[in-house]
Coordinates of C-alpha atoms in Angstrom, one line a residue:
Chain Z
G1 CA 14.2 17.7 48.9
R2 CA 12.0 18.7 51.8
R3 CA 11.8 22.4 50.7
K4 CA 10.6 21.5 47.3
R5 CA 8.0 19.2 48.8
A6 CA 6.8 21.8 51.2
R7 CA 6.5 24.4 48.4
A8 CA 4.4 21.9 46.3
R9 CA 2.1 21.3 49.3
H10 CA 1.3 25.0 49.6
K11 CA 0.2 25.4 46.0
P12 CA -3.4 26.6 45.9
C13 CA -6.1 24.4 44.4
E14 CA -5.7 24.3 40.6
L15 CA -6.2 22.2 37.5
R16 CA -3.2 20.0 36.5
Q17 CA -2.8 17.6 33.6
L18 CA -1.1 14.4 32.7
Q19 CA -0.7 12.4 29.5
V20 CA -1.7 8.9 30.2
S21 CA -2.6 5.7 28.3
V22 CA -6.2 4.5 28.5
S23 CA -5.0 1.3 30.2
D24 CA -3.3 3.3 33.0
L25 CA -6.7 4.9 33.9
G26 CA -7.6 1.6 35.6
L27 CA -11.2 1.6 34.3
G28 CA -10.7 -1.9 32.8
Y29 CA -10.2 -0.8 29.2
Q30 CA -7.2 -2.1 27.3
S31 CA -6.0 0.5 24.9
D32 CA -2.7 2.1 24.0
E33 CA -4.4 5.4 23.1
T34 CA -3.1 8.4 25.0
V35 CA -5.5 10.8 26.6
L36 CA -5.1 14.0 28.6
F37 CA -6.1 13.4 32.2
R38 CA -6.9 16.7 34.0
Y39 CA -7.2 16.7 37.7
C40 CA -7.5 19.0 40.7
S41 CA -4.7 19.5 43.1
G42 CA -3.6 21.9 45.8
T43 CA -4.5 23.3 49.2
C44 CA -7.6 25.0 50.3
E45 CA -6.4 26.8 53.4
A46 CA -7.4 30.2 52.2
A47 CA -10.9 29.0 51.4
A48 CA -12.1 28.2 54.9
R49 CA -15.7 29.5 55.4
S50 CA -17.5 30.5 58.6
Y51 CA -19.1 27.1 58.1
D52 CA -15.8 25.3 58.5
L53 CA -14.7 27.4 61.5
S54 CA -18.0 26.9 63.3
L55 CA -18.0 23.2 62.5
K56 CA -14.5 22.9 64.0
S57 CA -15.7 24.8 67.1
M58 CA -18.7 22.5 67.5
R59 CA -16.5 19.5 67.3
S60 CA -14.0 20.8 69.9
R61 CA -16.9 21.6 72.2
R62 CA -18.1 18.1 71.7
K63 CA -21.5 19.1 70.4
I64 CA -20.7 16.9 67.4
R65 CA -19.1 13.7 68.4
K66 CA -20.0 10.6 66.5
E67 CA -20.7 11.8 63.1
K68 CA -18.1 12.0 60.3
V69 CA -17.8 15.6 59.5
R70 CA -15.2 17.5 57.4
A71 CA -14.4 21.0 58.7
R72 CA -12.0 21.8 55.8
P73 CA -12.8 22.7 52.2
C74 CA -11.3 20.3 49.7
C75 CA -9.9 20.7 46.2
R76 CA -12.3 19.0 43.8
P77 CA -13.6 19.4 40.3
L78 CA -16.5 21.9 39.9
S79 CA -17.2 20.7 36.4
Y80 CA -16.0 17.9 34.2
D81 CA -14.5 17.8 30.7
D82 CA -16.2 16.6 27.5
D83 CA -16.5 12.9 26.7
V84 CA -13.4 11.0 25.6
S85 CA -13.6 8.2 23.0
F86 CA -11.0 5.7 22.0
L87 CA -10.5 2.4 20.1
D88 CA -9.4 -0.5 22.4
A89 CA -6.9 -3.3 21.6
Y90 CA -9.8 -5.4 20.3
N91 CA -11.0 -2.7 17.8
R92 CA -14.0 -1.7 19.8
Y93 CA -14.8 2.0 20.4
Y94 CA -15.7 3.2 23.8
T95 CA -16.8 6.6 25.1
V96 CA -16.1 7.7 28.7
N97 CA -17.8 10.6 30.4
E98 CA -16.7 12.7 33.3
L99 CA -13.1 11.4 33.0
S100 CA -11.3 14.7 33.4
A101 CA -11.8 17.8 35.5
K102 CA -12.6 21.0 33.7
E103 CA -12.6 23.5 36.6
C104 CA -11.4 23.1 40.2
G105 CA -12.5 24.7 43.4
C106 CA -12.4 24.4 47.2
V107 CA -15.8 23.0 48.1
Chain D
L1 CA 10.3 -10.4 14.2
A2 CA 6.7 -10.4 13.0
S3 CA 6.2 -13.9 14.2
I4 CA 7.3 -13.0 17.7
F5 CA 4.9 -10.1 17.8
S6 CA 2.0 -11.9 16.4
G7 CA 1.7 -14.2 19.5
M8 CA 1.7 -11.3 21.9
D9 CA -1.1 -9.6 23.8
P10 CA -2.9 -7.3 21.4
A11 CA -2.4 -4.3 23.8
T12 CA 1.3 -4.5 23.5
T13 CA 1.8 -5.1 19.8
S14 CA 0.9 -1.7 18.6
K15 CA 4.1 0.1 19.6
S16 CA 5.4 2.8 17.2
N17 CA 2.2 2.9 15.3
H18 CA 1.6 6.0 13.3
C19 CA -2.2 5.7 13.5
L20 CA -1.9 5.5 17.3
D21 CA 0.3 8.6 17.2
A22 CA -2.4 10.4 15.2
A23 CA -5.1 9.4 17.7
K24 CA -2.8 10.8 20.5
A25 CA -2.3 14.1 18.7
C26 CA -6.1 14.4 18.3
N27 CA -6.8 13.5 22.0
L28 CA -4.4 16.2 23.2
N29 CA -6.2 18.9 21.2
D30 CA -9.5 19.9 22.8
N31 CA -11.3 20.7 19.5
C32 CA -10.2 17.5 17.8
K33 CA -10.9 15.3 20.8
R34 CA -14.4 16.8 21.3
L35 CA -15.4 16.3 17.7
R36 CA -13.8 12.9 17.4
S37 CA -15.6 11.6 20.5
G38 CA -18.7 13.3 19.0
Y39 CA -18.8 11.1 16.0
I40 CA -17.5 8.0 17.7
S41 CA -20.2 8.1 20.4
T42 CA -22.9 8.8 17.8
C43 CA -21.7 6.1 15.4
S44 CA -21.2 3.4 18.0
R45 CA -24.5 4.1 19.9
E46 CA -26.8 1.1 19.5
L47 CA -30.4 1.9 18.9
S48 CA -32.0 -1.5 18.9
A49 CA -31.3 -5.2 18.1
T50 CA -32.3 -4.6 14.5
E51 CA -30.7 -1.1 14.1
P52 CA -27.1 -1.0 15.2
C53 CA -26.9 2.8 14.9
S54 CA -28.3 5.9 13.3
R55 CA -26.4 6.1 10.0
R56 CA -27.9 9.5 9.3
K57 CA -26.6 11.0 12.6
C58 CA -23.3 9.2 12.3
H59 CA -22.7 10.7 8.8
K60 CA -23.6 14.1 10.1
A61 CA -21.2 13.8 13.0
L62 CA -18.4 12.6 10.6
R63 CA -19.0 15.6 8.3
Q64 CA -18.8 17.9 11.2
F65 CA -15.5 16.3 12.3
F66 CA -13.9 16.6 8.9
D67 CA -15.3 20.1 8.2
R68 CA -14.3 21.6 11.6
V69 CA -11.0 20.0 12.5
P70 CA -7.9 21.1 10.7
G71 CA -6.3 18.7 8.1
E72 CA -3.1 18.4 10.2
F73 CA -5.2 16.1 12.6
T74 CA -7.7 14.6 10.3
F75 CA -5.3 13.6 7.5
R76 CA -3.0 12.0 10.0
L77 CA -5.8 9.8 11.3
L78 CA -7.0 8.8 7.9
F79 CA -3.8 8.4 5.9
C80 CA -1.3 7.2 8.6
S81 CA 1.2 4.7 7.2
C82 CA 1.3 1.2 8.7
K83 CA 3.7 -1.7 9.0
D84 CA 1.5 -4.1 11.0
P85 CA -2.1 -5.3 10.8
A86 CA -3.1 -3.8 14.1
C87 CA -2.2 -0.3 12.8
A88 CA -3.9 -0.9 9.5
E89 CA -7.1 -2.1 11.3
R90 CA -7.0 1.0 13.4
R91 CA -6.8 3.1 10.2
R92 CA -9.7 1.2 8.7
Q93 CA -11.7 1.8 11.8
T94 CA -11.2 5.6 11.8
I95 CA -14.6 6.3 10.4
V96 CA -16.4 3.6 12.5
P97 CA -17.2 1.6 9.3
S98 CA -19.7 -0.8 11.0
C99 CA -22.1 2.2 11.1
S100 CA -20.9 4.7 8.5
Y101 CA -19.8 2.3 5.7
E102 CA -20.9 -1.3 5.8
D103 CA -24.5 -2.3 5.2
K104 CA -26.5 -5.5 5.0
D105 CA -26.3 -5.6 1.2
K106 CA -24.1 -3.9 -1.3
P107 CA -26.0 -1.6 -3.7
N108 CA -25.0 -1.1 -7.3
C109 CA -22.3 1.6 -7.6
L110 CA -24.3 3.5 -10.2
D111 CA -27.3 3.5 -7.9
L112 CA -25.1 4.8 -5.2
R113 CA -23.8 7.5 -7.5
G114 CA -27.4 8.4 -8.4
A115 CA -28.3 8.8 -4.7
C116 CA -25.2 11.0 -4.2
R117 CA -26.1 13.2 -7.2
A118 CA -29.5 13.8 -5.8
D119 CA -27.9 15.7 -2.9
H120 CA -26.3 18.9 -4.1
L121 CA -23.4 18.8 -1.6
C122 CA -22.6 15.2 -2.3
R123 CA -22.8 15.9 -6.0
S124 CA -20.3 18.7 -5.8
R125 CA -17.9 16.8 -3.5
L126 CA -18.0 13.8 -5.9
A127 CA -17.2 16.2 -8.8
D128 CA -14.3 17.6 -6.8
F129 CA -13.0 14.0 -6.2
H130 CA -13.2 13.1 -9.9
A131 CA -11.4 16.4 -10.9
N132 CA -8.7 16.3 -8.2
C133 CA -8.0 12.5 -8.1
Q134 CA -8.3 11.8 -11.8
A135 CA -5.4 9.6 -12.7
T136 CA -3.4 11.2 -15.5
F137 CA -0.3 10.0 -17.5
Q138 CA 0.8 13.6 -17.9
S139 CA 2.3 14.0 -14.5
L140 CA 5.0 12.2 -12.5
T141 CA 2.7 11.4 -9.6
S142 CA -0.3 10.4 -11.7
C143 CA -2.2 13.3 -10.1
P144 CA -3.5 16.4 -11.9
G145 CA -0.9 19.2 -11.4
D146 CA 1.0 16.8 -9.1
N147 CA -1.3 18.1 -6.3
F148 CA -1.6 15.3 -3.7
Q149 CA -3.2 17.7 -1.3
A150 CA -6.2 18.5 -3.5
C151 CA -6.8 14.8 -4.1
L152 CA -6.7 13.9 -0.4
G153 CA -8.9 16.9 0.5
S154 CA -11.6 15.8 -1.9
Y155 CA -11.4 12.2 -0.7
V156 CA -12.0 13.4 2.8
G157 CA -14.9 15.6 1.5
L158 CA -16.8 12.4 0.5
I159 CA -16.8 11.0 4.1
G160 CA -20.2 11.2 5.7
F161 CA -22.2 11.1 2.4
D162 CA -23.8 8.1 0.6
I163 CA -20.6 7.6 -1.3
T164 CA -18.4 7.4 1.8
P165 CA -15.2 5.6 0.8
N166 CA -12.9 3.5 3.1
Y167 CA -10.1 1.0 3.2
V168 CA -11.6 -2.4 2.2
D169 CA -9.3 -4.4 4.5
A170 CA -6.4 -4.1 7.0
S171 CA -3.7 -5.0 4.5
T172 CA -0.4 -3.2 5.1
T173 CA 1.1 -4.0 1.7
S174 CA -1.6 -2.9 -0.7
I175 CA -4.0 0.0 -0.1
T176 CA -7.4 -0.6 -1.6
I177 CA -10.1 2.0 -1.3
S178 CA -13.8 1.6 -2.3
P179 CA -17.3 2.9 -1.5
W180 CA -19.6 0.2 -0.2
C181 CA -21.0 -1.0 -3.6
S182 CA -20.4 -3.4 -6.4
C183 CA -21.1 -3.5 -10.1
K184 CA -23.3 -6.6 -9.9
G185 CA -26.6 -6.1 -11.7
S186 CA -25.4 -3.2 -13.9
G187 CA -27.0 -4.6 -17.0
N188 CA -25.6 -2.9 -20.1
L189 CA -24.0 -0.2 -18.0
E190 CA -21.5 -2.6 -16.6
E191 CA -18.6 -0.9 -18.3
E192 CA -19.6 2.5 -17.0
C193 CA -20.0 1.1 -13.5
E194 CA -16.6 -0.5 -13.6
K195 CA -15.0 2.7 -14.7
F196 CA -16.6 4.6 -11.9
L197 CA -15.6 2.0 -9.3
R198 CA -12.0 1.9 -10.6
D199 CA -11.6 5.6 -9.8
F200 CA -11.6 4.4 -6.2
T201 CA -10.2 0.9 -6.3
E202 CA -7.5 1.2 -8.9
N203 CA -6.5 4.8 -8.9
P204 CA -2.8 5.4 -8.9
C205 CA -3.2 9.1 -8.1
L206 CA -5.2 8.4 -5.0
R207 CA -2.9 5.6 -3.9
N208 CA 0.3 7.7 -4.5
A209 CA -1.2 10.6 -2.6
I210 CA -2.1 8.4 0.4
Q211 CA 1.3 6.7 0.4
A212 CA 3.2 10.0 0.0
F213 CA 1.3 11.4 3.0
G214 CA 2.0 8.4 5.2
N215 CA 5.7 8.4 4.3
G216 CA 6.0 12.1 4.9
T217 CA 7.3 12.6 1.4
D218 CA 4.5 15.0 0.6
V219 CA 5.9 18.1 2.3
S220 CA 3.2 20.5 0.9
L221 CA 0.9 20.1 3.9
A222 CA 0.9 23.4 5.7
P223 CA -1.0 23.4 9.0
K224 CA -4.4 24.9 8.3
N225 CA -5.6 27.1 11.0

């Protein structure tokens, strides 16, 4: 319901994980191998810096108008996990790097 | 049923495949995943048109994988049981044979044994294999002391050395294991060569140990931590 959704939205930025097949990654590989996909999710409200507040202020005072600026930190990987290798449906091996997040933060 | 499946897309035919399950178990364990991709990337990295890979580095990475990852993961990858060719091919591909196993020409098995004996670690691993997988008529399983575990462990111990054994094909009905060598050109040592090669290719202890593991009838494997 709505309350559950609201609560999920307010979770702070953190590492989450999913078990997915390599084909589901959408990278163009055809393989039934399952890999652990770790990603960053959550809000960054508590992580606003003076930078963000000032940027917001500049924007509202129309000192910054045409440029695309982001005045809110966002939840992104700070570092990535080790390489992942797998055998595809045609018996070829592939190695993918920076597939999974290792550490998350509000940047 | 087999004929229905054989015409399908290769990506969808490998459902309920024990070798695929073993790869999943490894990928979900950080240590196994890291060391597996370590040897896979090393063994499948092309150096030049004439040199498909660095065999020396590939062997080293394979030894690290089998030395540092517990048998509960590595044995499952190597000895998974298969009902279809896609599964058996995946099992054969476990050690990246194009780099770690196959070569332009097949050396004589006794020459290969000689090369192994020149390396102290390979020499002792080969001695372990002969001791633990020696087919015997004195036990029910054909293995010394009915110890499948010891035989499989010493088989794994040979991977990443000159004598690296592997499945010779993707057959699901008969399991044939061999190092990459033949007994051609053995001269008057032909008999000795054949005897050495048969310890891999026609060894009922090794075959029973692999089959028992794949079928889950060998219950003695306690997770090694």
